[in-house]
Coordinates of C-alpha atoms in Angstrom, one line a residue:
M5 CA -13.7 17.0 -5.4
E6 CA -11.7 14.4 -3.5
T7 CA -8.0 14.6 -3.3
P8 CA -6.3 11.4 -4.5
V9 CA -3.9 9.8 -2.0
K10 CA -1.1 7.8 -3.5
I11 CA -0.2 4.4 -2.1
H12 CA 3.3 3.1 -3.1
F13 CA 4.2 -0.6 -3.0
Q14 CA 7.8 -1.7 -2.5
C15 CA 9.5 -5.0 -2.1
N16 CA 12.7 -5.0 -0.1
P17 CA 15.7 -7.3 -0.8
Q18 CA 14.3 -9.8 1.7
G19 CA 11.1 -10.2 -0.3
C20 CA 8.9 -8.3 2.1
I21 CA 6.2 -6.0 0.6
S22 CA 5.6 -2.6 2.3
L23 CA 3.2 0.1 1.6
T24 CA 3.6 3.9 1.9
I25 CA 1.0 6.6 1.9
Q26 CA 2.0 9.9 0.1
C27 CA 0.5 13.2 1.3
P28 CA -1.1 15.0 -1.7
T29 CA -0.3 18.3 0.0
C30 CA 3.3 18.1 0.8
N31 CA 4.4 14.7 -0.7
G32 CA 5.4 13.5 2.7
Q33 CA 5.3 9.7 3.2
Q34 CA 4.2 7.5 6.0
D35 CA 4.3 3.8 6.3
L36 CA 1.0 1.9 6.0
P37 CA 0.8 -1.5 7.9
I38 CA -0.6 -4.0 5.5
A39 CA -2.9 -5.2 8.3
D40 CA -4.7 -1.8 8.2
V41 CA -5.7 -2.3 4.6
D42 CA -8.7 -4.3 5.8
S43 CA -9.7 -2.0 8.6
G44 CA -8.8 1.5 7.3
I45 CA -6.4 4.0 8.7
G46 CA -6.2 7.6 9.9
F47 CA -3.4 9.3 8.1
I48 CA -2.1 12.5 9.7
C49 CA 0.9 14.0 8.0
K50 CA 3.7 15.9 9.5
C51 CA 2.4 18.9 7.6
G52 CA -0.9 18.7 9.5
E53 CA -3.1 17.4 6.8
D54 CA -5.6 14.7 8.2
F55 CA -6.8 12.0 5.8
P56 CA -9.2 9.4 7.2
I57 CA -8.9 6.5 4.8
H58 CA -11.8 4.0 5.3
A59 CA -11.5 0.3 4.5
E60 CA -13.8 0.8 1.5
A61 CA -11.4 3.3 0.0
L62 CA -8.5 0.8 0.4
K63 CA -10.2 -2.0 -1.5
P64 CA -8.1 -1.3 -4.6
V65 CA -4.9 -1.7 -2.4
A66 CA -6.3 -5.0 -1.1
R67 CA -6.9 -6.2 -4.7
E68 CA -3.4 -5.2 -5.7
L69 CA -1.9 -7.0 -2.9
D70 CA -3.9 -10.1 -3.9
E71 CA -2.6 -9.9 -7.4
L72 CA 0.9 -9.5 -6.1
H73 CA 0.6 -12.6 -3.9
L74 CA -0.6 -14.6 -6.9
L75 CA 2.4 -13.4 -9.1
I76 CA 5.0 -14.5 -6.6
Q77 CA 3.6 -18.0 -6.2
R78 CA 5.9 -19.7 -8.7
T79 CA 7.8 -23.1 -8.8
I80 CA 11.0 -23.7 -10.6
A81 CA 13.1 -26.9 -11.2
L82 CA 16.7 -26.9 -10.6
P83 CA 19.0 -29.1 -12.7
I84 CA 20.9 -30.9 -9.8

């Protein structure tokens, strides 16, 4: 059975989205560069666990990022 690896999405006060991988063994966290979502990443935790994450496995993350980008495309009118 595969071990699920959690990917956390955050938005900082400057409006930048960041991703963090959570180790399923020790719950340690490591940043995931958004550019690596299309190519995959080898995640080696400080506890020694090695999780090769292929681009195919990261497709749900890419879809979520696409949805987030669509959600933040808004226009407002200011009464000036």
